[in-house]
XYZ file of N, CA and C in Angstrom:
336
model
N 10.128 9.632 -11.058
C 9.118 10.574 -10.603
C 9.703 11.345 -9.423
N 9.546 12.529 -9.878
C 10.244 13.570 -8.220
C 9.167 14.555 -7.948
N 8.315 14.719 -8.514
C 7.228 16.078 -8.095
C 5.606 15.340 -7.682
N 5.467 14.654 -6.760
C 4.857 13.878 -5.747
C 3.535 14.701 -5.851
N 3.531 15.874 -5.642
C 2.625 16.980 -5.345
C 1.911 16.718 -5.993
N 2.566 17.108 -7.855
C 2.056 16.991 -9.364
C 1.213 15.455 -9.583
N 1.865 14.710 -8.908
C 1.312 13.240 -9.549
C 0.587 12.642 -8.535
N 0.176 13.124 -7.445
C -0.800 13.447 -6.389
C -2.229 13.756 -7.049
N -2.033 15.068 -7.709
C -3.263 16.011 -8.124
C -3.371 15.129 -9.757
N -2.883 14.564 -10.716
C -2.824 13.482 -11.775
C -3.763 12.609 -11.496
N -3.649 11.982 -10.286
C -4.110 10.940 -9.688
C -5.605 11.174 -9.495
N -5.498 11.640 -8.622
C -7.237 12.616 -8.298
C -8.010 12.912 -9.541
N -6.847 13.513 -10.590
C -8.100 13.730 -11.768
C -8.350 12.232 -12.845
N -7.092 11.219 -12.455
C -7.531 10.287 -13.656
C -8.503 9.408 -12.800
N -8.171 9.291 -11.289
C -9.535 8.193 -10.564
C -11.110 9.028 -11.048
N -11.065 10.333 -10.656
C -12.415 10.950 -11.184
C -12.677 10.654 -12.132
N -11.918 10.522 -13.423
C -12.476 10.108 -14.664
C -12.970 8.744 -14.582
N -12.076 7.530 -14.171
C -12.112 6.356 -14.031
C -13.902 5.922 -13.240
N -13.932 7.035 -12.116
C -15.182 6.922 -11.316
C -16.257 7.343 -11.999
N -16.024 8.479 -13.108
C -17.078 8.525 -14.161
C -17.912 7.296 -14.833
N -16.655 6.641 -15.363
C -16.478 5.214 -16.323
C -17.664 4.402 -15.361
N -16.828 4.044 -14.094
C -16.988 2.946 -13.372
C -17.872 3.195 -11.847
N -18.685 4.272 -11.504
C -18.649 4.412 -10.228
C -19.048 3.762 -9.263
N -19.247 2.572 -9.836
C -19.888 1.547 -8.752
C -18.063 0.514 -7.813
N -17.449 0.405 -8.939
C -16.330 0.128 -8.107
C -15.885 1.004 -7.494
N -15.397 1.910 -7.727
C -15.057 3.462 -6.588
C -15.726 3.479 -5.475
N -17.368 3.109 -5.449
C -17.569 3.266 -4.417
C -17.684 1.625 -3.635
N -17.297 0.940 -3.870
C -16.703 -0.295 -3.740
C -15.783 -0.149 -2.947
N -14.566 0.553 -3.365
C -13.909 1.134 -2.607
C -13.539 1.719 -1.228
N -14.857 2.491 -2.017
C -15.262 3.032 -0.308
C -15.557 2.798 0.550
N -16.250 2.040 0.396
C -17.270 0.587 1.630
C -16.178 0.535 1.716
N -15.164 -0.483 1.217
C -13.732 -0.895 1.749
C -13.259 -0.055 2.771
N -12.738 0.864 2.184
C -11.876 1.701 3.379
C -12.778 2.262 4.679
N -13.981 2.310 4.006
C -14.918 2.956 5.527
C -15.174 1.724 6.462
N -15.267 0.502 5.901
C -15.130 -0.509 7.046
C -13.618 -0.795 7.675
N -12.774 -0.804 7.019
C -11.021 -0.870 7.553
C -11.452 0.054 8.997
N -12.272 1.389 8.793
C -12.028 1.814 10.300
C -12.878 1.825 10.923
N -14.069 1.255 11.150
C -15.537 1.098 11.371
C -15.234 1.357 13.011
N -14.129 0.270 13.151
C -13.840 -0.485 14.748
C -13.574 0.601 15.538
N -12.394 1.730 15.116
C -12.031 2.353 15.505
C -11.096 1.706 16.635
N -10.208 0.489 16.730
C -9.247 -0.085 17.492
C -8.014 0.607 17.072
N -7.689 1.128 15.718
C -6.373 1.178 15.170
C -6.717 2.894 15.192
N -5.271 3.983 15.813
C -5.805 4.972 15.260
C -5.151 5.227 13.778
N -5.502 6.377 13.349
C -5.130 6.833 12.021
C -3.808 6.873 11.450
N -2.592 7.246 12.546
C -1.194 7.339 12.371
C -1.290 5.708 12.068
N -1.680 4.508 13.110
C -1.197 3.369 12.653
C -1.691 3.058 11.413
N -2.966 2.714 10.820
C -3.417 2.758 9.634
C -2.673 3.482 8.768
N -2.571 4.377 8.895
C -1.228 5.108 7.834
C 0.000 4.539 7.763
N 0.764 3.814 8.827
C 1.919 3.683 8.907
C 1.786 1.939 7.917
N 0.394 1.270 8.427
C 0.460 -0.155 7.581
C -0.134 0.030 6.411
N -0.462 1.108 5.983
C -0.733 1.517 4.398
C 0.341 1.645 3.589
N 1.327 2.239 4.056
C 2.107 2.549 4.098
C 3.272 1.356 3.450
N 3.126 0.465 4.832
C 4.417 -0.599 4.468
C 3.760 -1.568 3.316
N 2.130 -1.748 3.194
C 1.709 -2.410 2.159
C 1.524 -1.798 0.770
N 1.658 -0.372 0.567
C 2.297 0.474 -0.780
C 3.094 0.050 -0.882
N 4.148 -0.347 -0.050
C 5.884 -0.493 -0.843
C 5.832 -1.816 -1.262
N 5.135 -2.897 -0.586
C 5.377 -4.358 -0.509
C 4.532 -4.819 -2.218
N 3.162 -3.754 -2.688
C 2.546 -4.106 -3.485
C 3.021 -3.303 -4.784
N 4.244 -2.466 -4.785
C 5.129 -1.258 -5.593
C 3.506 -0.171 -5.943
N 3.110 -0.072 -5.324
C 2.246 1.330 -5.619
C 2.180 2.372 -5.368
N 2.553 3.144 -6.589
C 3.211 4.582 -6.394
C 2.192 5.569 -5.858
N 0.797 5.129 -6.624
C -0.122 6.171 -5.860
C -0.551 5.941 -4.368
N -0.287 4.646 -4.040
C -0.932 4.786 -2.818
C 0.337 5.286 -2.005
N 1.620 5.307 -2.332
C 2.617 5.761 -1.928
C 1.892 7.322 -1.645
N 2.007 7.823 -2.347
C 1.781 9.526 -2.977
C 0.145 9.771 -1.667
N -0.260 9.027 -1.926
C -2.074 9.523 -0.951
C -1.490 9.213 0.571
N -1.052 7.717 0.622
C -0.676 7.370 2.156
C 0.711 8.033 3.175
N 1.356 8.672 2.181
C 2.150 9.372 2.974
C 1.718 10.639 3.584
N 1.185 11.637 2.560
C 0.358 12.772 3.305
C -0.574 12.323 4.131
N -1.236 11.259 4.700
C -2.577 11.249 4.927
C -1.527 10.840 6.816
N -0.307 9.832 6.023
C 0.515 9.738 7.411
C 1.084 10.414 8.214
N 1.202 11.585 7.422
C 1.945 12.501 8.041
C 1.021 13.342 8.429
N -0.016 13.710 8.027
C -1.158 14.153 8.654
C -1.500 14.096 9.981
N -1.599 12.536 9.470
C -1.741 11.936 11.095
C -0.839 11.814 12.317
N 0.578 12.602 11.782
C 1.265 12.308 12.989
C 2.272 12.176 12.764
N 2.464 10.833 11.783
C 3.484 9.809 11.942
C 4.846 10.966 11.668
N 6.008 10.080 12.333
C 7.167 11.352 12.277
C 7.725 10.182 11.098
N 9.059 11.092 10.252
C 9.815 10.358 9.755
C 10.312 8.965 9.769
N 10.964 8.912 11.461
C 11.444 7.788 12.195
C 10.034 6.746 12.055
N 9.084 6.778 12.439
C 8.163 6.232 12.353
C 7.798 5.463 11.363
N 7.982 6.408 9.947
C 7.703 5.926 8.429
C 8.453 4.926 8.303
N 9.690 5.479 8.900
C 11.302 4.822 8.313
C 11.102 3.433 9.127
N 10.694 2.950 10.516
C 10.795 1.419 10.811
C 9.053 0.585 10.169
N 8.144 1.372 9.941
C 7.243 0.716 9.198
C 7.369 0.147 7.649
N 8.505 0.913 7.271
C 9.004 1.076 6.208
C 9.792 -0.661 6.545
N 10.734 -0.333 7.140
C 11.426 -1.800 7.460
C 11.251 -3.010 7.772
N 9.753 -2.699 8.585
C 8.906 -4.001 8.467
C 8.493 -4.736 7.015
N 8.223 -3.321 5.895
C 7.549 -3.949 4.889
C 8.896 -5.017 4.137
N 10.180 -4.376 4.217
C 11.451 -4.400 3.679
C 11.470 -6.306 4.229
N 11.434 -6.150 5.658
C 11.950 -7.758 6.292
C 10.864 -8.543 6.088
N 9.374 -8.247 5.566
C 8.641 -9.122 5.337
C 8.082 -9.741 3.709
N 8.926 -8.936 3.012
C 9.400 -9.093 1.542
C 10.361 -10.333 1.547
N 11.585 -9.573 2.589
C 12.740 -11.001 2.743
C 11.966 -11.797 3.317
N 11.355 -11.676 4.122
C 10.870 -13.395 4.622
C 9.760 -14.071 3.471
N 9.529 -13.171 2.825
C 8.396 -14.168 1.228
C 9.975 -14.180 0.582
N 10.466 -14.180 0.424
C 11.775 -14.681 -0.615
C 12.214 -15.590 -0.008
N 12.250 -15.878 1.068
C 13.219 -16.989 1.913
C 12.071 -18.306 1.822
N 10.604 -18.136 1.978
C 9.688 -19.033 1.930
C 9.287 -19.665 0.579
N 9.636 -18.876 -0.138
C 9.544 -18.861 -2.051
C 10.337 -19.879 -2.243
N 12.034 -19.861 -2.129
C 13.088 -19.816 -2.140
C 12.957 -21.490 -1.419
N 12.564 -21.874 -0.167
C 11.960 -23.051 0.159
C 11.048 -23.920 -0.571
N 10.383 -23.108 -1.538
C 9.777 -24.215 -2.143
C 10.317 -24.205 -3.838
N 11.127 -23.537 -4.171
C 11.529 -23.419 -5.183
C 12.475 -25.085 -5.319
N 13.144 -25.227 -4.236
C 13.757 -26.289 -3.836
C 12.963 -27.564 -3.588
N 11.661 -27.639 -3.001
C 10.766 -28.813 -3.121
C 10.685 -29.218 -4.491
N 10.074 -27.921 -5.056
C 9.852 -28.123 -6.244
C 10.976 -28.936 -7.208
N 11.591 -28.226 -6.834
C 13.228 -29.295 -7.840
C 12.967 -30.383 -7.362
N 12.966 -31.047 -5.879
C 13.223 -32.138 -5.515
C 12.471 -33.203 -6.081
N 11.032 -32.345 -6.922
C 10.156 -33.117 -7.519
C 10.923 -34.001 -8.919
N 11.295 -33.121 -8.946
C 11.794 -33.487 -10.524
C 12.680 -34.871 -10.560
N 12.108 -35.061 -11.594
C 13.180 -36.633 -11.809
C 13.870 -36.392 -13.116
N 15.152 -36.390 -12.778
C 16.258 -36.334 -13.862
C 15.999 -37.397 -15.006
């Protein structure tokens, strides 16, 4: 996928359909995200920036595609994206390293 823009505006029209189908989860949804900022502790650049690292960590392209404009909207510079980005990266490796720990219990279970 290289035209972000295109599969941006895709997106928008297949959730509308989907919200046709379903609109009680959509707005399910919404409650969701309208309480995420109820508090108003976090501003918008940060919320963007941990939307952000949890798109990459969960491989979701659309929320990739919504949370980057909405980040950059808000502020966030490149550099910014790029170490939130790295958080999501080192906290992937640290679930592989904890996985990876019990993958090994698990053997230890085993009786030959």
């Amino acid at each position: 996928m290289t035209d972000w823009n295109a599969y941006r505006a895709h997106l928008g029209e297949s959730i509308h359909a989907f919200a046709t189908l379903s609109p009680d989860t959509l707005k399910g949804l919404q409650t969701l995200d309208g309480a995420a900022t109820k508090t108003g502790r976090l501003d918008a650049k940060t919320r963007e920036l941990i939307a952000l690292a949890v798109a990459v960590t969960t491989r979701c392209d659309g929320c990739i595609s919504v949370h980057s404009t909405a980040a950059v909207k808000a502020g966030a510079s490149r550099e910014e994206i790029a170490e939130a980005l790295g958080v999501a990266v080192a906290l992937n490796a640290g679930a592989a390293v904890v996985y990876s720990s019990r993958v090994l219990d698990a053997v230890d279970t085993v009786v030959p």
